[in-house]
Amino acid sequence: MTRTTTGIPERGALRALLPVLLAHRATTVRTFAAALLSQSALVALVALAAHTVGAAVTEGTPPDPGTVLALTGLVVLRAVVTWWEMDLSHDLAYRVLAELRIRVFDGLARSAPARVEGRESGDLASAALADVEALEFFYAHAVAQLAASATVFGAGAVVLGGVEPGLLPPVLLAAGLLVLLPLLDGRSRARRAARTRQAAARLSARTVETVDGLPELLAFGALDRSRERLRADGRELGGAQRAEQTWEAGSAAARDLLVTGAVVGVVAVAGHQIGGAWAPAALALAS
């Protein structure tokens, strides 16, 4: 991923990770299909289970054999398709990572001298390949899954609108904010992450330098000063990590609050406009 001199990814850096998938179109499409089927099965299972429970509570109607069979089938389908999606997504991710490793290694072999800015080329290759490994989550758990989630959400919104148009405003408002807030916070999140990475890199480099230069530090009586620098670097890293984790915890709380607000809105509408067993089913679908 391309970064600026401050360590913050450039705009469009995330999109630059997508073209490599063009060489794996078939696997990408299969992964998307598996993720779509898995998420659809989960939504259908939850909605049908909620409708079944609602019918039993509000109408005193036990589930018929067809409903039980459908629930069982959805459970089995969800389990099988989830395994299939995991298998496909990780196969895709590791194929892409293998290709990226080759590109990175070839690029370093062609362009890097023995040392670059005081760092050995082997150290640079190790750092670059570690960055490639960090992309595993993106390719295995994000691309196809996000596309499938968007598709399932769109289909669910259509169904909700068909059941009761009044259910859509709280759901669409919460969904819009959930999409918008990370985009607005993207640059500041990148700055916090860059600060943490840089602090961790400084502490790691200082630790290696201290261990490598231990005889000289002891000989010149500079070990205490080196320890103090290590403690300062550790405090800086701890502060950066606390700031990042505190903000992420607040962001997670805000997301939970938005989802809760959407659920409350759906409950308020469903309580007045939808009766019987369909109310819990609509609530489950909106959630």
XYZ file of N, CA and C in Angstrom:
861
model
N 0.846 -1.183 0.000
C 0.000 0.000 0.000
C 0.885 1.237 0.000
N 0.642 2.169 -0.915
C 1.454 3.364 -1.023
C 1.197 4.280 0.156
N 2.311 4.812 0.739
C 2.167 5.701 1.879
C 2.893 7.000 1.604
N 2.445 8.057 2.247
C 3.140 9.324 2.188
C 4.335 9.265 3.116
N 5.103 10.358 3.152
C 6.286 10.384 4.012
C 5.922 10.338 5.484
N 4.674 10.650 5.825
C 4.249 10.586 7.221
C 3.756 9.209 7.611
N 3.745 8.276 6.660
C 3.272 6.935 6.959
C 1.790 6.754 6.766
N 1.086 7.815 6.341
C -0.356 7.737 6.134
C -0.619 7.293 4.704
N -1.480 6.285 4.484
C -1.762 5.846 3.118
C -2.313 6.982 2.266
N -1.890 7.020 1.000
C -2.401 8.024 0.085
C -3.849 7.722 -0.270
N -4.552 8.758 -0.722
C -5.928 8.560 -1.162
C -5.942 7.605 -2.356
N -6.890 6.698 -2.337
C -6.979 5.725 -3.411
C -6.101 4.508 -3.207
N -5.354 4.468 -2.089
C -4.463 3.328 -1.855
C -5.255 2.034 -1.708
N -6.438 2.124 -1.086
C -7.247 0.920 -0.907
C -7.763 0.410 -2.251
N -8.181 1.325 -3.102
C -8.656 0.917 -4.429
C -7.541 0.280 -5.243
N -6.306 0.682 -4.980
C -5.179 0.126 -5.729
C -4.959 -1.352 -5.422
N -5.566 -1.843 -4.342
C -5.416 -3.259 -3.999
C -6.378 -4.150 -4.785
N -7.356 -3.558 -5.466
C -8.390 -4.355 -6.122
C -7.999 -4.923 -7.486
N -7.226 -4.201 -8.331
C -6.956 -4.739 -9.672
C -6.303 -6.113 -9.688
N -5.570 -6.463 -8.634
C -4.920 -7.774 -8.620
C -5.948 -8.898 -8.643
N -7.186 -8.603 -8.238
C -8.237 -9.622 -8.246
C -8.707 -9.960 -9.659
N -8.385 -9.104 -10.636
C -8.834 -9.364 -12.004
C -8.256 -10.659 -12.551
N -7.073 -11.019 -12.077
C -6.463 -12.272 -12.528
C -7.105 -13.488 -11.868
N -8.003 -13.247 -10.918
C -8.662 -14.343 -10.194
C -10.174 -14.117 -10.209
N -10.697 -13.750 -11.367
C -12.121 -13.406 -11.457
C -13.016 -14.559 -11.024
N -12.722 -15.754 -11.516
C -13.601 -16.895 -11.243
C -13.669 -17.179 -9.743
N -12.519 -17.199 -9.087
C -12.507 -17.463 -7.644
C -13.175 -16.332 -6.878
N -12.971 -15.099 -7.335
C -13.612 -13.957 -6.680
C -15.129 -14.049 -6.782
N -15.617 -14.401 -7.965
C -17.069 -14.531 -8.158
C -17.623 -15.664 -7.305
N -16.917 -16.788 -7.254
C -17.385 -17.904 -6.424
C -17.386 -17.523 -4.945
N -16.372 -16.789 -4.519
C -16.328 -16.350 -3.125
C -17.491 -15.420 -2.812
N -17.772 -14.503 -3.737
C -18.912 -13.604 -3.552
C -20.219 -14.393 -3.487
N -20.372 -15.372 -4.380
C -21.602 -16.174 -4.387
C -21.758 -16.944 -3.076
N -20.663 -17.512 -2.586
C -20.732 -18.252 -1.327
C -21.066 -17.325 -0.163
N -20.433 -16.147 -0.130
C -20.722 -15.188 0.940
C -22.165 -14.705 0.859
N -22.644 -14.477 -0.358
C -24.032 -14.033 -0.533
C -25.008 -15.106 -0.065
N -24.743 -16.344 -0.422
C -25.625 -17.435 -0.011
C -25.578 -17.633 1.499
N -24.392 -17.514 2.083
C -24.251 -17.682 3.530
C -25.011 -16.600 4.287
N -24.828 -15.353 3.880
C -25.511 -14.261 4.572
C -27.018 -14.300 4.338
N -27.432 -14.674 3.135
C -28.868 -14.783 2.852
C -29.503 -15.881 3.694
N -28.796 -17.001 3.831
C -29.316 -18.092 4.658
C -29.454 -17.655 6.111
N -28.483 -16.881 6.594
C -28.557 -16.408 7.977
C -29.750 -15.474 8.177
N -29.936 -14.533 7.252
C -31.056 -13.593 7.372
C -32.383 -14.343 7.314
N -32.498 -15.275 6.368
C -33.736 -16.044 6.252
C -33.983 -16.879 7.505
N -32.927 -17.466 8.042
C -33.059 -18.285 9.247
C -33.542 -17.450 10.428
N -32.922 -16.290 10.626
C -33.297 -15.439 11.759
C -34.726 -14.926 11.595
N -35.075 -14.488 10.381
C -36.426 -13.960 10.162
C -37.482 -15.046 10.335
N -37.223 -16.230 9.795
C -38.199 -17.315 9.924
C -38.324 -17.773 11.374
N -37.198 -17.843 12.076
C -37.254 -18.224 13.489
C -38.031 -17.192 14.299
N -37.818 -15.905 14.013
C -38.554 -14.862 14.724
C -40.046 -14.947 14.424
N -40.389 -15.200 13.170
C -41.805 -15.344 12.808
C -42.420 -16.553 13.501
N -41.667 -17.638 13.579
C -42.176 -18.848 14.225
C -42.433 -18.610 15.710
N -41.467 -17.965 16.373
C -41.636 -17.662 17.796
C -42.787 -16.679 17.993
N -42.866 -15.675 17.112
C -43.952 -14.708 17.222
C -45.311 -15.348 17.063
N -45.416 -16.284 16.121
C -46.690 -16.978 15.927
C -47.045 -17.821 17.146
N -46.040 -18.450 17.736
C -46.304 -19.282 18.911
C -46.735 -18.437 20.105
N -46.142 -17.241 20.250
C -46.440 -16.402 21.412
C -47.748 -15.645 21.237
N -47.920 -15.014 20.079
C -49.084 -14.139 19.895
C -50.340 -14.882 19.465
N -50.164 -15.986 18.751
C -51.322 -16.696 18.218
C -51.489 -18.093 18.809
N -50.503 -18.518 19.582
C -50.562 -19.861 20.146
C -50.477 -20.948 19.102
N -49.826 -20.641 17.976
C -49.733 -21.596 16.875
C -48.367 -22.265 16.881
N -48.305 -23.566 17.058
C -47.005 -24.247 17.014
C -46.505 -24.323 15.574
N -45.206 -24.436 15.386
C -44.675 -24.529 14.019
C -45.114 -25.822 13.342
N -45.481 -25.715 12.086
C -45.877 -26.906 11.343
C -44.632 -27.635 10.846
N -44.788 -28.873 10.382
C -43.612 -29.645 9.922
C -42.831 -28.950 8.815
N -43.523 -28.232 7.933
C -42.818 -27.526 6.871
C -41.888 -26.452 7.412
N -42.352 -25.731 8.440
C -41.515 -24.693 9.051
C -40.303 -25.303 9.736
N -40.531 -26.394 10.464
C -39.417 -27.069 11.135
C -38.402 -27.565 10.110
N -38.905 -28.124 9.015
C -38.011 -28.616 7.968
C -37.229 -27.464 7.337
N -37.911 -26.333 7.116
C -37.235 -25.176 6.532
C -36.151 -24.639 7.463
N -36.462 -24.553 8.757
C -35.464 -24.084 9.719
C -34.264 -25.019 9.764
N -34.532 -26.316 9.774
C -33.435 -27.289 9.789
C -32.581 -27.168 8.533
N -33.250 -27.037 7.402
C -32.515 -26.902 6.147
C -31.660 -25.647 6.112
N -32.195 -24.551 6.647
C -31.428 -23.309 6.669
C -30.215 -23.412 7.591
N -30.377 -24.103 8.717
C -29.239 -24.294 9.623
C -28.139 -25.089 8.930
N -28.525 -26.171 8.278
C -27.542 -27.005 7.578
C -26.907 -26.220 6.432
N -27.743 -25.509 5.671
C -27.223 -24.719 4.552
C -26.239 -23.668 5.038
N -26.596 -22.994 6.107
C -25.710 -21.959 6.653
C -24.369 -22.552 7.061
N -24.385 -23.701 7.726
C -23.134 -24.320 8.168
C -22.270 -24.732 6.981
N -22.882 -25.371 5.995
C -22.120 -25.856 4.843
C -21.575 -24.694 4.021
N -22.422 -23.706 3.763
C -22.000 -22.588 2.917
C -20.960 -21.726 3.626
N -21.064 -21.611 4.944
C -20.047 -20.856 5.685
C -18.680 -21.509 5.532
N -18.632 -22.828 5.649
C -17.358 -23.533 5.436
C -16.869 -23.330 4.009
N -17.783 -23.421 3.042
C -17.406 -23.249 1.636
C -16.860 -21.840 1.390
N -17.526 -20.859 1.958
C -17.077 -19.468 1.774
C -15.697 -19.249 2.392
N -15.458 -19.814 3.568
C -14.148 -19.678 4.200
C -13.068 -20.346 3.365
N -13.376 -21.513 2.822
C -12.409 -22.221 1.990
C -12.072 -21.411 0.739
N -13.103 -20.901 0.064
C -12.878 -20.132 -1.159
C -12.153 -18.816 -0.874
N -12.574 -18.117 0.176
C -11.990 -16.804 0.450
C -10.517 -16.913 0.811
N -10.156 -17.928 1.589
C -8.747 -18.073 1.948
C -7.926 -18.597 0.772
N -8.521 -19.429 -0.059
C -7.824 -19.847 -1.276
C -7.529 -18.635 -2.150
N -8.518 -17.755 -2.303
C -8.319 -16.533 -3.083
C -7.250 -15.653 -2.447
N -7.347 -15.456 -1.137
C -6.410 -14.558 -0.461
C -4.974 -15.039 -0.604
N -4.740 -16.322 -0.409
C -3.362 -16.810 -0.446
C -2.820 -16.881 -1.871
N -3.693 -17.049 -2.853
C -3.236 -16.945 -4.239
C -2.790 -15.517 -4.549
N -3.589 -14.552 -4.098
C -3.242 -13.148 -4.328
C -1.966 -12.782 -3.575
N -1.851 -13.230 -2.332
C -0.654 -12.911 -1.549
C 0.597 -13.510 -2.180
N 0.480 -14.718 -2.721
C 1.633 -15.324 -3.388
C 2.069 -14.474 -4.582
N 1.097 -13.979 -5.334
C 1.424 -13.126 -6.476
C 2.057 -11.818 -6.019
N 1.524 -11.233 -4.953
C 2.077 -9.976 -4.458
C 3.481 -10.162 -3.901
N 3.731 -11.284 -3.236
C 5.081 -11.542 -2.724
C 6.093 -11.583 -3.869
N 5.718 -12.252 -4.953
C 6.621 -12.341 -6.102
C 6.882 -10.951 -6.676
N 5.828 -10.145 -6.791
C 6.004 -8.789 -7.315
C 6.913 -7.960 -6.420
N 6.698 -8.048 -5.118
C 7.515 -7.268 -4.184
C 8.966 -7.719 -4.244
N 9.188 -9.019 -4.220
C 10.557 -9.528 -4.234
C 11.262 -9.162 -5.536
N 10.561 -9.315 -6.667
C 11.170 -8.960 -7.952
C 11.484 -7.469 -8.013
N 10.576 -6.650 -7.488
C 10.826 -5.211 -7.490
C 12.032 -4.838 -6.656
N 12.165 -5.445 -5.484
C 13.327 -5.166 -4.647
C 14.611 -5.685 -5.290
N 14.523 -6.855 -5.895
C 15.714 -7.428 -6.525
C 16.208 -6.556 -7.675
N 15.278 -5.919 -8.392
C 15.678 -5.086 -9.527
C 16.192 -3.722 -9.097
N 15.559 -3.144 -8.073
C 15.803 -1.728 -7.810
C 16.601 -1.436 -6.551
N 16.589 -2.327 -5.570
C 17.211 -1.993 -4.289
C 18.689 -2.336 -4.299
N 19.549 -1.410 -3.890
C 20.964 -1.746 -3.690
C 21.128 -2.573 -2.426
N 22.375 -2.845 -2.086
C 22.614 -3.684 -0.908
C 22.049 -3.041 0.352
N 22.120 -1.708 0.424
C 21.585 -1.003 1.584
C 20.818 0.216 1.092
N 19.702 0.515 1.727
C 18.894 1.677 1.381
C 18.644 2.473 2.652
N 19.143 3.692 2.685
C 18.980 4.561 3.847
C 19.399 3.855 5.132
N 20.523 3.158 5.058
C 21.058 2.513 6.242
C 20.438 1.175 6.574
N 19.475 0.723 5.780
C 18.824 -0.557 6.053
C 19.256 -1.570 5.013
N 19.523 -2.778 5.448
C 19.893 -3.822 4.514
C 18.686 -4.207 3.661
N 18.968 -4.625 2.421
C 17.873 -4.983 1.520
C 17.066 -6.158 2.063
N 17.729 -7.061 2.789
C 16.985 -8.168 3.395
C 15.985 -7.681 4.426
N 16.377 -6.637 5.178
C 15.459 -6.042 6.156
C 14.278 -5.398 5.447
N 14.560 -4.705 4.338
C 13.481 -4.086 3.562
C 12.536 -5.142 3.008
N 13.097 -6.224 2.491
C 12.257 -7.288 1.944
C 11.382 -7.897 3.029
N 11.959 -8.092 4.209
C 11.178 -8.656 5.316
C 10.025 -7.739 5.692
N 10.303 -6.428 5.773
C 9.242 -5.478 6.118
C 8.167 -5.435 5.043
N 8.589 -5.435 3.777
C 7.621 -5.375 2.683
C 6.754 -6.627 2.647
N 7.365 -7.787 2.835
C 6.594 -9.029 2.816
C 5.666 -9.117 4.025
N 6.070 -8.529 5.151
C 5.173 -8.484 6.308
C 3.945 -7.642 5.990
N 4.143 -6.541 5.241
C 3.002 -5.729 4.822
C 2.080 -6.530 3.909
N 2.656 -7.348 3.047
C 1.845 -8.188 2.171
C 1.012 -9.162 2.997
N 1.626 -9.768 4.011
C 0.898 -10.705 4.864
C -0.277 -10.017 5.559
N -0.092 -8.731 5.889
C -1.159 -8.003 6.580
C -2.395 -7.829 5.704
N -2.253 -8.019 4.394
C -3.384 -7.874 3.480
C -4.272 -9.115 3.450
N -3.879 -10.169 4.151
C -4.671 -11.404 4.123
C -6.110 -11.157 4.561
N -6.293 -10.367 5.605
C -7.651 -10.109 6.090
C -8.472 -9.381 5.030
N -7.848 -8.436 4.341
C -8.572 -7.660 3.329
C -9.094 -8.565 2.221
N -8.239 -9.427 1.701
C -8.652 -10.267 0.580
C -9.514 -11.452 1.021
N -9.305 -11.961 2.229
C -10.043 -13.147 2.667
C -11.366 -12.810 3.334
N -11.468 -11.631 3.943
C -12.637 -11.362 4.783
C -13.335 -10.040 4.489
N -12.898 -9.302 3.485
C -13.481 -7.975 3.293
C -14.120 -7.775 1.925
N -13.423 -8.091 0.860
C -13.878 -7.679 -0.472
C -15.207 -8.339 -0.833
N -15.202 -9.658 -0.963
C -16.430 -10.360 -1.350
C -17.498 -10.239 -0.271
N -17.081 -10.242 0.986
C -18.045 -10.194 2.080
C -18.771 -8.850 2.131
N -18.044 -7.762 1.893
C -18.697 -6.454 1.883
C -19.660 -6.331 0.707
N -19.254 -6.848 -0.444
C -20.153 -6.817 -1.600
C -21.407 -7.641 -1.329
N -21.240 -8.803 -0.708
C -22.395 -9.637 -0.375
C -23.281 -8.951 0.660
N -22.674 -8.305 1.645
C -23.457 -7.609 2.668
C -24.289 -6.490 2.057
N -23.685 -5.749 1.126
C -24.431 -4.677 0.467
C -25.606 -5.237 -0.324
N -25.393 -6.366 -0.985
C -26.473 -6.986 -1.758
C -27.598 -7.470 -0.848
N -27.226 -8.135 0.238
C -28.236 -8.638 1.177
C -28.987 -7.480 1.818
N -28.269 -6.417 2.159
C -28.939 -5.260 2.753
C -29.941 -4.653 1.774
N -29.540 -4.525 0.511
C -30.461 -3.976 -0.481
C -31.706 -4.831 -0.637
N -31.514 -6.151 -0.694
C -32.665 -7.042 -0.812
C -33.546 -6.965 0.435
N -32.918 -6.907 1.602
C -33.690 -6.796 2.839
C -34.478 -5.499 2.910
N -33.870 -4.409 2.416
C -34.579 -3.130 2.408
C -35.798 -3.184 1.496
N -35.655 -3.861 0.369
C -36.798 -4.007 -0.544
C -37.921 -4.793 0.132
N -37.560 -5.872 0.823
C -38.570 -6.680 1.516
C -39.240 -5.867 2.620
N -38.434 -5.141 3.404
C -39.007 -4.317 4.470
C -39.954 -3.266 3.901
N -39.533 -2.643 2.799
C -40.394 -1.650 2.183
C -41.694 -2.251 1.679
N -41.626 -3.498 1.222
C -42.844 -4.163 0.777
C -43.768 -4.510 1.926
N -43.172 -4.885 3.069
C -43.990 -5.217 4.239
C -44.617 -3.966 4.838
N -43.791 -2.938 5.024
C -44.275 -1.678 5.602
C -43.274 -0.573 5.264
N -43.629 0.355 4.379
C -42.688 1.421 3.992
C -42.168 2.235 5.167
N -42.935 2.321 6.232
C -42.494 3.098 7.389
C -41.305 2.497 8.106
N -40.977 1.238 7.806
C -39.819 0.612 8.441
C -38.499 1.081 7.832
N -38.556 1.612 6.618
C -37.317 1.940 5.912
C -36.563 3.150 6.474
N -37.218 4.265 6.829
C -36.444 5.446 7.249
C -35.437 5.194 8.364
N -35.811 4.554 9.496
C -34.778 4.352 10.531
C -33.653 3.432 10.074
N -33.992 2.426 9.271
C -32.963 1.495 8.803
C -32.016 2.184 7.828
N -32.562 2.912 6.867
C -31.723 3.577 5.873
C -30.889 4.693 6.500
N -31.460 5.407 7.467
C -30.702 6.464 8.135
C -29.509 5.881 8.889
N -29.754 4.817 9.648
C -28.657 4.196 10.395
C -27.608 3.627 9.448
N -28.056 2.989 8.368
C -27.105 2.415 7.414
C -26.268 3.504 6.752
N -26.912 4.609 6.386
C -26.169 5.706 5.774
C -25.110 6.273 6.703
N -25.464 6.442 7.971
C -24.493 6.961 8.936
C -23.370 5.959 9.192
N -23.703 4.674 9.217
C -22.673 3.658 9.424
C -21.667 3.643 8.275
N -22.121 3.959 7.080
C -21.215 4.029 5.932
C -20.447 5.346 5.927
N -21.130 6.430 6.285
C -20.533 7.761 6.176
C -19.477 8.031 7.246
N -19.743 7.626 8.477
C -18.839 7.982 9.572
C -17.413 7.459 9.377
N -17.215 6.187 8.970
C -15.828 5.747 8.737
C -15.135 6.524 7.622
N -15.900 6.956 6.619
C -15.292 7.739 5.542
C -14.829 9.099 6.050
N -15.637 9.721 6.899
C -15.259 11.020 7.449
C -14.075 10.907 8.404
N -13.974 9.778 9.078
C -12.924 9.588 10.082
C -11.693 8.887 9.509
N -11.696 8.624 8.206
C -10.630 7.818 7.623
C -9.247 8.416 7.791
N -9.092 9.716 7.519
C -7.766 10.324 7.588
C -7.244 10.386 9.020
N -8.110 10.754 9.962
C -7.648 10.811 11.353
C -7.332 9.412 11.874
N -8.107 8.412 11.445
C -7.803 7.036 11.845
C -6.448 6.611 11.277
N -6.183 7.000 10.037
C -4.894 6.665 9.427
C -3.746 7.338 10.165
N -3.954 8.577 10.603
C -2.897 9.270 11.353
C -2.624 8.584 12.684
N -3.677 8.170 13.370
C -3.470 7.475 14.650
C -2.756 6.146 14.436
N -3.153 5.416 13.397
C -2.494 4.142 13.117
C -1.035 4.352 12.731
N -0.763 5.410 11.946
C 0.619 5.694 11.555
C 1.470 6.041 12.771
N 0.887 6.801 13.696
C 1.624 7.144 14.916
C 1.966 5.886 15.709
N 1.015 4.964 15.810
C 1.277 3.719 16.540
C 2.350 2.893 15.841
N 2.250 2.777 14.505
C 3.254 2.005 13.764
C 4.645 2.604 13.928
N 4.729 3.922 13.824
C 6.036 4.566 13.927
C 6.623 4.414 15.326
N 5.775 4.530 16.344
C 6.261 4.352 17.716
C 6.730 2.921 17.939
N 5.990 1.957 17.409
C 6.395 0.555 17.546
C 7.701 0.290 16.807
N 7.855 0.897 15.627
C 9.088 0.711 14.858
C 10.284 1.310 15.593
N 10.090 2.500 16.190
C 11.194 3.112 16.936
C 11.592 2.264 18.131
N 10.606 1.761 18.853
C 10.918 0.931 20.017
C 11.634 -0.346 19.596
N 11.171 -0.956 18.513
C 11.815 -2.178 18.031
C 13.253 -1.901 17.603
N 13.449 -0.818 16.840
C 14.798 -0.490 16.379
C 15.715 -0.172 17.555
N 15.188 0.580 18.530
C 15.999 0.939 19.695
C 16.369 -0.309 20.502
N 15.446 -1.243 20.604
C 15.731 -2.475 21.345
C 16.835 -3.272 20.671
N 16.740 -3.401 19.344
C 17.769 -4.138 18.603
C 19.120 -3.449 18.731
N 19.122 -2.119 18.612
C 20.378 -1.375 18.738
C 20.989 -1.559 20.129
N 20.141 -1.571 21.146
C 20.645 -1.732 22.514
C 21.263 -3.107 22.710
N 20.573 -4.132 22.215
C 21.109 -5.491 22.363
C 22.403 -5.648 21.571
N 22.408 -5.147 20.331
C 23.611 -5.279 19.503
C 24.791 -4.498 20.078
N 24.493 -3.346 20.676
C 25.583 -2.506 21.180
C 25.822 -2.621 22.664
N 25.341 -3.716 23.269
C 25.457 -3.861 24.719
C 26.905 -3.794 25.215
N 27.861 -4.450 24.562
C 29.249 -4.334 25.058
C 29.744 -2.889 25.065
N 29.463 -2.131 24.007
C 29.902 -0.740 23.947
C 29.188 0.110 24.994
N 27.888 -0.131 25.180
C 27.143 0.633 26.181
C 27.704 0.394 27.581
N 28.053 -0.854 27.874
C 28.636 -1.166 29.179
C 30.021 -0.544 29.317
N 30.775 -0.587 28.234
C 32.141 -0.063 28.290
C 32.164 1.439 28.529
N 31.204 2.159 27.939
C 31.184 3.618 28.064
C 30.188 4.110 29.113
N 29.589 3.191 29.858
C 28.669 3.587 30.919
C 27.406 4.261 30.416
N 26.964 3.878 29.230
C 25.794 4.528 28.627
C 24.542 3.658 28.688
N 24.604 2.562 29.445
C 23.464 1.653 29.461
C 22.237 2.301 30.103
N 22.454 3.059 31.188
C 21.305 3.695 31.846
C 20.616 4.686 30.914
N 21.406 5.425 30.155
C 20.819 6.378 29.214
C 20.028 5.651 28.127
N 20.561 4.519 27.682
C 19.847 3.732 26.672
C 18.550 3.166 27.245
N 18.586 2.733 28.501
C 17.369 2.235 29.141
C 16.309 3.328 29.236
N 16.748 4.545 29.552
C 15.796 5.645 29.656
C 15.153 5.940 28.302
N 15.950 5.855 27.237
C 15.376 6.053 25.903
C 14.367 4.955 25.584
N 14.681 3.724 25.987
C 13.737 2.626 25.771
C 12.443 2.857 26.541
N 12.572 3.323 27.784
C 11.365 3.598 28.569
C 10.545 4.714 27.928
N 11.223 5.740 27.426
C 10.506 6.838 26.771
C 9.793 6.349 25.512
N 10.486 5.510 24.733
C 9.850 4.956 23.537
C 8.666 4.072 23.910
N 8.805 3.315 24.997
C 7.702 2.471 25.446
C 6.504 3.291 25.884
N 6.775 4.404 26.590
C 5.669 5.275 27.002
C 4.983 5.899 25.787
N 5.777 6.279 24.795
C 5.191 6.860 23.587
C 4.315 5.839 22.862
N 4.803 4.601 22.754
C 4.008 3.556 22.111
C 2.735 3.283 22.903
N 2.850 3.217 24.225
C 1.664 2.984 25.048
C 0.637 4.089 24.888
N 1.113 5.343 24.833
C 0.186 6.455 24.637
C -0.502 6.397 23.289
N 0.265 6.053 22.248
C -0.332 5.946 20.913
C -1.358 4.823 20.858
N -1.037 3.693 21.475
C -1.978 2.571 21.479
C -3.235 2.901 22.267
N -3.072 3.570 23.410
C -4.251 3.938 24.203
C -5.145 4.903 23.440
N -4.527 5.884 22.778
C -5.326 6.848 22.017
C -6.087 6.153 20.891
N -5.409 5.247 20.196
C -6.060 4.545 19.093
C -7.175 3.638 19.595
N -6.907 2.886 20.655
C -7.910 1.964 21.175
C -9.094 2.701 21.789
N -8.826 3.840 22.437
C -9.924 4.625 23.013
C -10.847 5.143 21.924
N -10.256 5.653 20.851
C -11.077 6.159 19.753
C -11.858 5.030 19.095
N -11.215 3.886 18.894
C -11.906 2.761 18.264
C -13.040 2.253 19.150
N -12.820 2.251 20.469
C -13.895 1.842 21.376
C -15.062 2.814 21.300
N -14.756 4.114 21.225
C -15.822 5.099 21.072
C -16.560 4.938 19.757
N -15.817 4.635 18.689
C -16.452 4.418 17.386
C -17.363 3.196 17.423
N -16.896 2.131 18.076
C -17.728 0.930 18.193
C -18.999 1.223 18.986
N -18.862 2.020 20.047
C -20.042 2.388 20.833
C -21.015 3.216 19.998
N -20.475 4.117 19.170
C -21.345 4.923 18.309
C -22.073 4.043 17.296
N -21.367 3.051 16.749
C -22.024 2.137 15.803
C -23.128 1.343 16.488
N -22.841 0.857 17.685
C -23.867 0.122 18.430
C -25.074 1.010 18.727
N -24.806 2.268 19.029
C -25.896 3.200 19.315
C -26.762 3.427 18.080
N -26.123 3.533 16.921
C -26.883 3.705 15.682
C -27.754 2.483 15.395
N -27.176 1.300 15.566
C -27.950 0.076 15.330
C -29.112 -0.012 16.316
N -28.840 0.327 17.578
C -29.904 0.302 18.580
C -31.010 1.292 18.234
N -30.606 2.475 17.771
C -31.599 3.461 17.369
C -32.461 2.970 16.222
N -31.827 2.296 15.253
C -32.599 1.749 14.134
C -33.581 0.688 14.613
N -33.122 -0.167 15.530
C -34.005 -1.210 16.060
C -35.182 -0.594 16.814
N -34.897 0.433 17.617
C -35.977 1.102 18.357
C -36.980 1.721 17.387
N -36.463 2.339 16.318
C -37.364 2.916 15.323
C -38.227 1.867 14.655
N -37.622 0.729 14.325
C -38.390 -0.352 13.698
C -39.436 -0.896 14.663
N -39.055 -1.045 15.933
C -40.015 -1.537 16.930
C -41.190 -0.574 17.059
N -40.891 0.727 17.071
C -41.963 1.717 17.209
C -42.929 1.648 16.036
N -42.383 1.514 14.829
C -43.251 1.443 13.650
C -43.992 0.114 13.609
N -43.254 -0.973 13.850
C -43.872 -2.298 13.765
C -44.974 -2.468 14.800
N -44.789 -1.866 15.978
C -45.799 -2.002 17.020
C -47.125 -1.379 16.641
N -47.084 -0.361 15.771
C -48.317 0.317 15.380
C -48.853 -0.147 14.029
N -47.956 -0.559 13.141
C -48.373 -0.849 11.770
C -48.424 -2.332 11.436
N -47.681 -3.145 12.168
C -47.611 -4.575 11.850
C -48.058 -5.355 13.070
N -48.905 -6.295 12.861
C -49.396 -7.072 13.985
C -49.001 -8.527 13.890
N -49.234 -9.231 14.966
C -49.033 -10.669 14.974
C -47.587 -11.080 14.849
N -47.373 -12.197 14.179
C -46.050 -12.799 14.103
C -45.106 -12.055 13.175
N -45.647 -11.178 12.315
C -44.772 -10.480 11.376
C -43.958 -9.379 12.040
N -44.399 -8.894 13.185
C -43.646 -7.835 13.866
C -42.251 -8.304 14.277
N -42.110 -9.440 14.990
C -40.748 -9.893 15.317
C -39.943 -10.277 14.083
N -40.621 -10.775 13.038
C -39.894 -11.113 11.812
C -39.329 -9.859 11.160
N -40.131 -8.786 11.124
C -39.649 -7.526 10.557
C -38.509 -6.955 11.389
N -38.622 -7.079 12.710
C -37.553 -6.601 13.585
C -36.262 -7.380 13.337
N -36.376 -8.692 13.201
C -35.194 -9.513 12.939
C -34.573 -9.158 11.597
N -35.403 -8.914 10.601
C -34.892 -8.566 9.280
C -34.202 -7.211 9.300
N -34.758 -6.264 10.037
C -34.154 -4.934 10.119
C -32.845 -4.955 10.886
N -32.714 -5.877 11.818
C -31.501 -5.936 12.632
C -30.353 -6.559 11.870
